[in-house]
mmCIF file of C-alpha atoms in Angstrom:
data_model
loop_
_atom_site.group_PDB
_atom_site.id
_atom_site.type_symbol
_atom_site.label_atom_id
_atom_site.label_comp_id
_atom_site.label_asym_id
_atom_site.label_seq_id
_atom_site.Cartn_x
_atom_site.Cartn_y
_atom_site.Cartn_z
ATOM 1 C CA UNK A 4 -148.021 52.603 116.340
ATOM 2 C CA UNK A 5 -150.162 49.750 116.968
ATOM 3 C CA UNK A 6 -152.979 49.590 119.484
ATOM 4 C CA UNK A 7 -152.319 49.899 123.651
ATOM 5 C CA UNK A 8 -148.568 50.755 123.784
ATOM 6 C CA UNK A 9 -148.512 54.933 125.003
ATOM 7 C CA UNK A 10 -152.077 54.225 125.859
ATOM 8 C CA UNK A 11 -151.731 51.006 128.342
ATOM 9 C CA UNK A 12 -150.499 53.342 131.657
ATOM 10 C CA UNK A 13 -153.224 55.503 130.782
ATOM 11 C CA UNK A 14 -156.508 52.982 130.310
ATOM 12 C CA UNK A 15 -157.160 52.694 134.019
ATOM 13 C CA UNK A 16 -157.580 56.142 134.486
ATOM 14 C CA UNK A 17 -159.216 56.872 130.833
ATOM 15 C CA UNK A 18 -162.076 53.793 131.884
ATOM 16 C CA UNK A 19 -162.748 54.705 135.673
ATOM 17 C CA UNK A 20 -166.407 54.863 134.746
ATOM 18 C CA UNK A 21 -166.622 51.181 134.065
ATOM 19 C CA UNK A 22 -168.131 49.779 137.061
ATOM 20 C CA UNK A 23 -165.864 46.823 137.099
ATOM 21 C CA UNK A 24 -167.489 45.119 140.378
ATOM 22 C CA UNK A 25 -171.155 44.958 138.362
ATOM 23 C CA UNK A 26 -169.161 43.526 135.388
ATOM 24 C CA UNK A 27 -167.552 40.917 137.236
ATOM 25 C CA UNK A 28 -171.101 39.955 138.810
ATOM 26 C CA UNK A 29 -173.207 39.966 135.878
ATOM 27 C CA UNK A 30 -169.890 37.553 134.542
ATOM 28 C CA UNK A 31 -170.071 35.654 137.056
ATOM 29 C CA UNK A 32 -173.747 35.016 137.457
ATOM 30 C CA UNK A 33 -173.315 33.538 133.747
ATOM 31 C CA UNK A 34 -171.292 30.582 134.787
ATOM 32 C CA UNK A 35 -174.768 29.913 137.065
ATOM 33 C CA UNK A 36 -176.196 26.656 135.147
ATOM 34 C CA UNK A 37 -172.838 24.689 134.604
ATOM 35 C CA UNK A 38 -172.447 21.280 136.184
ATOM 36 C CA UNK A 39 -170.142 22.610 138.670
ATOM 37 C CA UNK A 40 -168.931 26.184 140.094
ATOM 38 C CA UNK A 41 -165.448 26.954 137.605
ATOM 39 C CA UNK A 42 -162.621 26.974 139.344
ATOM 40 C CA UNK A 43 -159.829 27.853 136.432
ATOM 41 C CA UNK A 44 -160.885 30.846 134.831
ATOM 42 C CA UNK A 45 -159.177 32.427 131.350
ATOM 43 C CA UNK A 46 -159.631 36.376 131.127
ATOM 44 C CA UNK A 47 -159.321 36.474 127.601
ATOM 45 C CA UNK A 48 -157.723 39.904 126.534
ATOM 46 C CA UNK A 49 -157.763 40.731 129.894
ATOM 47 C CA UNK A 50 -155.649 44.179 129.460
ATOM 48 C CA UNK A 51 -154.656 45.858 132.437
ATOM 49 C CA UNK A 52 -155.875 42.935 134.975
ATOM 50 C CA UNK A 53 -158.755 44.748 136.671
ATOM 51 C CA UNK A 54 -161.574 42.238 136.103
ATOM 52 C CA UNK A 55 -158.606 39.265 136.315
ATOM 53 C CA UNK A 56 -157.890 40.330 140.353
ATOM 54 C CA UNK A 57 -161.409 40.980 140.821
ATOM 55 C CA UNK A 58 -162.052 37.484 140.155
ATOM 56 C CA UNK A 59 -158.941 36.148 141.335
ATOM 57 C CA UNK A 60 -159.936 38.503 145.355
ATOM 58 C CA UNK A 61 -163.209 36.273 145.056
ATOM 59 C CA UNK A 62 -161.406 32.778 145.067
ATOM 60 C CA UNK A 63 -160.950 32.125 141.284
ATOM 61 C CA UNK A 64 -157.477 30.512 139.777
ATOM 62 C CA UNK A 65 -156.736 32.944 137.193
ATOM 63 C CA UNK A 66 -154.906 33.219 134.091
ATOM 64 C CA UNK A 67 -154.915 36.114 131.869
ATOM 65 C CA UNK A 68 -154.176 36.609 128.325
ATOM 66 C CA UNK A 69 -153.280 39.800 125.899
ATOM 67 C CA UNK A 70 -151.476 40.934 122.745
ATOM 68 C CA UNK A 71 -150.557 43.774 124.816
ATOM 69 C CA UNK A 72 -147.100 43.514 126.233
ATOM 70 C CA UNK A 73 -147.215 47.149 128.176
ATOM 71 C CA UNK A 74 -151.424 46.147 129.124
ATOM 72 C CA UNK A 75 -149.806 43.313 130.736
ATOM 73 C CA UNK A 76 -147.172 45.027 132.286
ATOM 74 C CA UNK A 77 -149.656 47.452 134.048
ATOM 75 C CA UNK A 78 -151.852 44.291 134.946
ATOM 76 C CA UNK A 79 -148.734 42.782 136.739
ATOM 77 C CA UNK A 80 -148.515 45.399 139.215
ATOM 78 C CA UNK A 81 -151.783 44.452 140.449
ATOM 79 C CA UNK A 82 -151.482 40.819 141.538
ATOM 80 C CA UNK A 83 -152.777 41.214 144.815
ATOM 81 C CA UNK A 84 -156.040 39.190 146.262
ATOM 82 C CA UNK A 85 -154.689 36.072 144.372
ATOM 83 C CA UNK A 86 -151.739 35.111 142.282
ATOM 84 C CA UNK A 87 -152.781 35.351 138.628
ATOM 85 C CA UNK A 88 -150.814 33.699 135.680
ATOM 86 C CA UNK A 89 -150.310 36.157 132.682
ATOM 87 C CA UNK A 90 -149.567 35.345 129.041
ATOM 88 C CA UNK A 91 -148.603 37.318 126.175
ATOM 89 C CA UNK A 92 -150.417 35.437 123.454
ATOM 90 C CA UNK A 93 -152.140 36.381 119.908
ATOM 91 C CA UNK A 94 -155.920 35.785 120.496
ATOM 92 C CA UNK A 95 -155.195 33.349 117.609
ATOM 93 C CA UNK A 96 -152.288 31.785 119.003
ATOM 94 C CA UNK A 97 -153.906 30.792 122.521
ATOM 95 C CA UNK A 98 -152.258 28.021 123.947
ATOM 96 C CA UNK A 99 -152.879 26.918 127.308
ATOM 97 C CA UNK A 100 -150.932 24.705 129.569
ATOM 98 C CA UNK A 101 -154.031 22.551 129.843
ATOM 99 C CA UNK A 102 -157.890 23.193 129.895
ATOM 100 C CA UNK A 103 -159.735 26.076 131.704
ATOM 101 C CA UNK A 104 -163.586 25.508 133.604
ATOM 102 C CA UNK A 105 -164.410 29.410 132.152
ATOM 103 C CA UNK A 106 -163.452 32.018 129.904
ATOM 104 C CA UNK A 107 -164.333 35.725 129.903
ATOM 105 C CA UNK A 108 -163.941 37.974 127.715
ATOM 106 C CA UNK A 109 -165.437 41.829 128.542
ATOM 107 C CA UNK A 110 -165.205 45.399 126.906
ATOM 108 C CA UNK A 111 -166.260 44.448 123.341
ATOM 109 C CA UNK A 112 -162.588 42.932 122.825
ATOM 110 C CA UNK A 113 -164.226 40.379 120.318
ATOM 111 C CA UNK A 114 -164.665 43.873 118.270
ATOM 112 C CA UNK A 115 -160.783 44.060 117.573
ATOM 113 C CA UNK A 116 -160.868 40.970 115.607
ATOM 114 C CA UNK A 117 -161.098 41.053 112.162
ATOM 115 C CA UNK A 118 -163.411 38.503 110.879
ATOM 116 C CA UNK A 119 -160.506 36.428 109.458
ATOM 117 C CA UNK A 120 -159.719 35.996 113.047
ATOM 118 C CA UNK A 121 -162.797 35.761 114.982
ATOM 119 C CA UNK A 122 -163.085 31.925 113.440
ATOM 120 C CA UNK A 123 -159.866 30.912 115.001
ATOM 121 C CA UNK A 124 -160.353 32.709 117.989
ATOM 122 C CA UNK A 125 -163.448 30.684 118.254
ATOM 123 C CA UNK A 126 -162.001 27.731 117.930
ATOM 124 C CA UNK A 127 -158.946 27.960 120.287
ATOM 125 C CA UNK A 128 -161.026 28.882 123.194
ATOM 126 C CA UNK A 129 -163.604 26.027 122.483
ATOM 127 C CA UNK A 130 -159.804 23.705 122.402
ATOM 128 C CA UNK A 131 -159.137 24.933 125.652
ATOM 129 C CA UNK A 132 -162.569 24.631 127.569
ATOM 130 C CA UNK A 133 -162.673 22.053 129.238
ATOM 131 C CA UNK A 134 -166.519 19.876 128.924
ATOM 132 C CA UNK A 135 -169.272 21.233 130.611
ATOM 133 C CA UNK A 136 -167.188 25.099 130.192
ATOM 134 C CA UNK A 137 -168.948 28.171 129.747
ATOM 135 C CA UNK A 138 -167.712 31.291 127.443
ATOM 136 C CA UNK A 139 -168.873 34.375 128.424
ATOM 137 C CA UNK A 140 -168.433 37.039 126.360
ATOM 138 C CA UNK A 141 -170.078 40.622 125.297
ATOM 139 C CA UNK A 142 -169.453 42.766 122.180
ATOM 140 C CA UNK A 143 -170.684 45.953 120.465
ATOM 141 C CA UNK A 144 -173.707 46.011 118.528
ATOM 142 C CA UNK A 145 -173.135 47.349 114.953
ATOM 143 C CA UNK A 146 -175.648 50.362 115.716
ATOM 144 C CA UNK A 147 -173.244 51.297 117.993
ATOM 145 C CA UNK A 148 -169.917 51.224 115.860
ATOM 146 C CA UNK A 149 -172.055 52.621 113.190
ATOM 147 C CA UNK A 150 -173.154 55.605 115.188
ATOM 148 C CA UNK A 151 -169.792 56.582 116.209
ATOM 149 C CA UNK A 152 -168.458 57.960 112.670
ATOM 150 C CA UNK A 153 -167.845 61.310 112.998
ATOM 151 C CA UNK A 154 -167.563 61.571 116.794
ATOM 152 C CA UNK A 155 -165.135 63.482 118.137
ATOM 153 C CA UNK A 156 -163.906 62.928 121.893
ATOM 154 C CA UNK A 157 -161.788 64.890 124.385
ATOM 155 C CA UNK A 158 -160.406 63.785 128.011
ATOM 156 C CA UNK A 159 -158.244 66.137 129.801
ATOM 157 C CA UNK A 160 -156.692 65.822 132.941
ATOM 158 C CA UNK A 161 -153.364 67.411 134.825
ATOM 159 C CA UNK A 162 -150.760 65.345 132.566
ATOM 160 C CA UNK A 163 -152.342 64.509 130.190
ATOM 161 C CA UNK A 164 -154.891 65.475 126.695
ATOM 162 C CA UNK A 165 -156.587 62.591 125.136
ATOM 163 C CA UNK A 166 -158.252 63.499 121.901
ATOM 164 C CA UNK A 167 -159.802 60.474 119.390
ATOM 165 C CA UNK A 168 -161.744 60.350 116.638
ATOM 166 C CA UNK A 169 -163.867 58.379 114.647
ATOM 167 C CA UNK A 170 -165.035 57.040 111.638
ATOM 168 C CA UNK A 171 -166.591 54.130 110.213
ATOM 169 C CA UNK A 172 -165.862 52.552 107.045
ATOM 170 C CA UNK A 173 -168.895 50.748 105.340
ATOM 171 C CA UNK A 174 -167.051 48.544 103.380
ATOM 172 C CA UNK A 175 -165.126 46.941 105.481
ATOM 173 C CA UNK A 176 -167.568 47.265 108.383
ATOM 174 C CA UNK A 177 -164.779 48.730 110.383
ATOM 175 C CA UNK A 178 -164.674 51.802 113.328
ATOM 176 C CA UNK A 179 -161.525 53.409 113.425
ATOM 177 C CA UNK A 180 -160.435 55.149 116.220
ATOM 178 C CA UNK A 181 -157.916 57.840 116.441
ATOM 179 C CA UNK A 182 -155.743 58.395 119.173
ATOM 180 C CA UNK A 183 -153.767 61.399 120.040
ATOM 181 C CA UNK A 184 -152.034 61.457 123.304
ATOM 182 C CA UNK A 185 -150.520 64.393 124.601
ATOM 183 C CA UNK A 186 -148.186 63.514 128.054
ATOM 184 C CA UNK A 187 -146.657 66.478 130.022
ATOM 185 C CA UNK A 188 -143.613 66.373 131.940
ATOM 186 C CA UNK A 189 -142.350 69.130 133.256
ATOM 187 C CA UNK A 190 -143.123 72.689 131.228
ATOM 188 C CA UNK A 191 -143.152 69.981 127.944
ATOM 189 C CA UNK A 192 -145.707 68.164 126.269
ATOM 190 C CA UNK A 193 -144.834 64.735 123.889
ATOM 191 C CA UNK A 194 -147.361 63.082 121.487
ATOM 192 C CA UNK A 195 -148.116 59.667 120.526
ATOM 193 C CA UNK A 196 -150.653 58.751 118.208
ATOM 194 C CA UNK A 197 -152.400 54.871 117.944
ATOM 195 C CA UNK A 198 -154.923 53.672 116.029
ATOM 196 C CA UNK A 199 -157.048 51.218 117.045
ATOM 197 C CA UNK A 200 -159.793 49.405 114.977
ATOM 198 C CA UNK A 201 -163.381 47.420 115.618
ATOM 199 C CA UNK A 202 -165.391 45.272 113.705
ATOM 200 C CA UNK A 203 -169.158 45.303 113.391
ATOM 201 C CA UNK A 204 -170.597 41.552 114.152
ATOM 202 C CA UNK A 205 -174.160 40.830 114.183
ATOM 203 C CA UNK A 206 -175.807 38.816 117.039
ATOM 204 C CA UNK A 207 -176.760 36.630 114.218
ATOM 205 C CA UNK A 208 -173.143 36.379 112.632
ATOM 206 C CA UNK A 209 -171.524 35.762 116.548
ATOM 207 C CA UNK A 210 -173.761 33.092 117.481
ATOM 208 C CA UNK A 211 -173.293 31.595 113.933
ATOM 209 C CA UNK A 212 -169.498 31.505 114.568
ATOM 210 C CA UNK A 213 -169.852 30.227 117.881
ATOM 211 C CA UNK A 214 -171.743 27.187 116.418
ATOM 212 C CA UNK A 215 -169.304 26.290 113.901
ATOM 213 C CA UNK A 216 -166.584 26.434 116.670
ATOM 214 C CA UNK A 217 -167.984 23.765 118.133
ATOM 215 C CA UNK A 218 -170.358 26.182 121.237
ATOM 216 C CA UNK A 219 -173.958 24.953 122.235
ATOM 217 C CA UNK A 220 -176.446 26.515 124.677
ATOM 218 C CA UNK A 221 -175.900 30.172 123.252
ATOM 219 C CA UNK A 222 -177.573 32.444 124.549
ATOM 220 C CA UNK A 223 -177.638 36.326 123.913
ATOM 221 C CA UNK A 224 -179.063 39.566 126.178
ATOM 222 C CA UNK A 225 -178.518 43.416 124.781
ATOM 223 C CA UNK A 226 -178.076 46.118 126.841
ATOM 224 C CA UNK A 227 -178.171 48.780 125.754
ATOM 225 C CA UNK A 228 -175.637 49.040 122.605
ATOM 226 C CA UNK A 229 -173.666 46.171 124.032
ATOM 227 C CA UNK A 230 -174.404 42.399 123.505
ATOM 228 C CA UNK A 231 -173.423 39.526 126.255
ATOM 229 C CA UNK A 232 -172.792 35.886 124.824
ATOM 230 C CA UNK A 233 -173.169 33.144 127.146
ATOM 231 C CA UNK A 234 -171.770 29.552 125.219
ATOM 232 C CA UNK A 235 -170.996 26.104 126.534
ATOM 233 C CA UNK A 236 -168.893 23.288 125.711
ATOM 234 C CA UNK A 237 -170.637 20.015 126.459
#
């Protein structure tokens, strides 16, 4: 089973201790410095919509964009402070209707790109940026990918048992994650299993990528084990 199919109608409630309303203002404060406020915004892997209506309730035009059929269809029932445009599109295969003044892209979704597609990604965003753009982005540090093998994780709630595990492969520079869902319904419980996989980029590596893409002005802050890219398009 491939990443976010059982899991989609669960990641809201699995991630309600990401304070979404300080992600979308540390975002937002990172299109400060542009020649003018954006007004077209791309949520790139955008998921279940949560940051997409934030920014869409604060005046935004947004469209959002995921591999994720079922992510999407949990994002669509949340339309409401702003219509928002969604696409189900390969991260490789963006393609746009026409050019966007931002893009976002939060939650270390970068991460699920192997490096044979990070380069392309690169490159389609910087295609659909309009001039004078900003891409803001954040990612994983490899410490913390790295410092996950081994780990062992449980969430349990009324309905439902979420146990994952992971390792991290050296060679390939890879955390795999191991999902095992367990959803009741009625006195019986059902199992799905997904696997989902991240890659571990370098500040060094990203910011090279973003150069050959085409990116200037790149800038970089860590926090903690997570990185936040800020890139323009002159």
């Amino acid at each position: 089973m491939s990443a976010y199919e059982s899991l989609a109608a669960y990641y809201d409630a699995l991630t309600e201790d990401v304070d979404y309303i300080a992600l979308a203002d540390r975002y937002e404060r990172m299109f400060q410095g542009v020649a003018r406020r954006p007004e077209i915004v791309l949520d790139l892997a955008c998921g279940t919509g949560t940051l997409t209506r934030l920014f869409a309730q604060r005046g935004y035009q947004m469209i959002g964009v995921d591999g994720s059929a079922e992510m999407l269809s949990e994002a669509a029932e949340k339309t409401e402070g702003g219509e928002i445009l969604y696409l189900h599109q390969s991260l490789t295969e963006l393609d746009l209707y026409g050019t966007v003044d931002a893009v976002i892209s939060s939650l270390d979704s970068l991460n699920y790109l192997p490096p044979e597609d990070v380069t392309e990604t690169l490159r389609r965003v910087f295609l659909f940026l309009a001039p004078g753009g900003v891409f803001a982005f954040d990612a994983h540090t490899p410490e913390k990918l790295m410092g996950l093998d081994g780990e062992l994780f449980c969430d349990e709630r009324d309905n439902l048992v979420c146990l994952w595990r992971c390792s991290f492969d050296e060679g390939e520079r890879a955390c795999y994650y191991e999902f095992d869902l367990f959803e009741r319904t009625g006195d019986l419980w059902r199992r799905s299993r997904e696997t989902h996989v991240q890659y571990a980029y370098t500040a060094e590596e990203i910011q090279t990528r973003l150069e050959q893409a085409g990116f200037t002005n790149i800038t970089m802050q860590t926090e903690g084990e997570r990185m936040f890219f800020r890139a323009e398009r002159r």
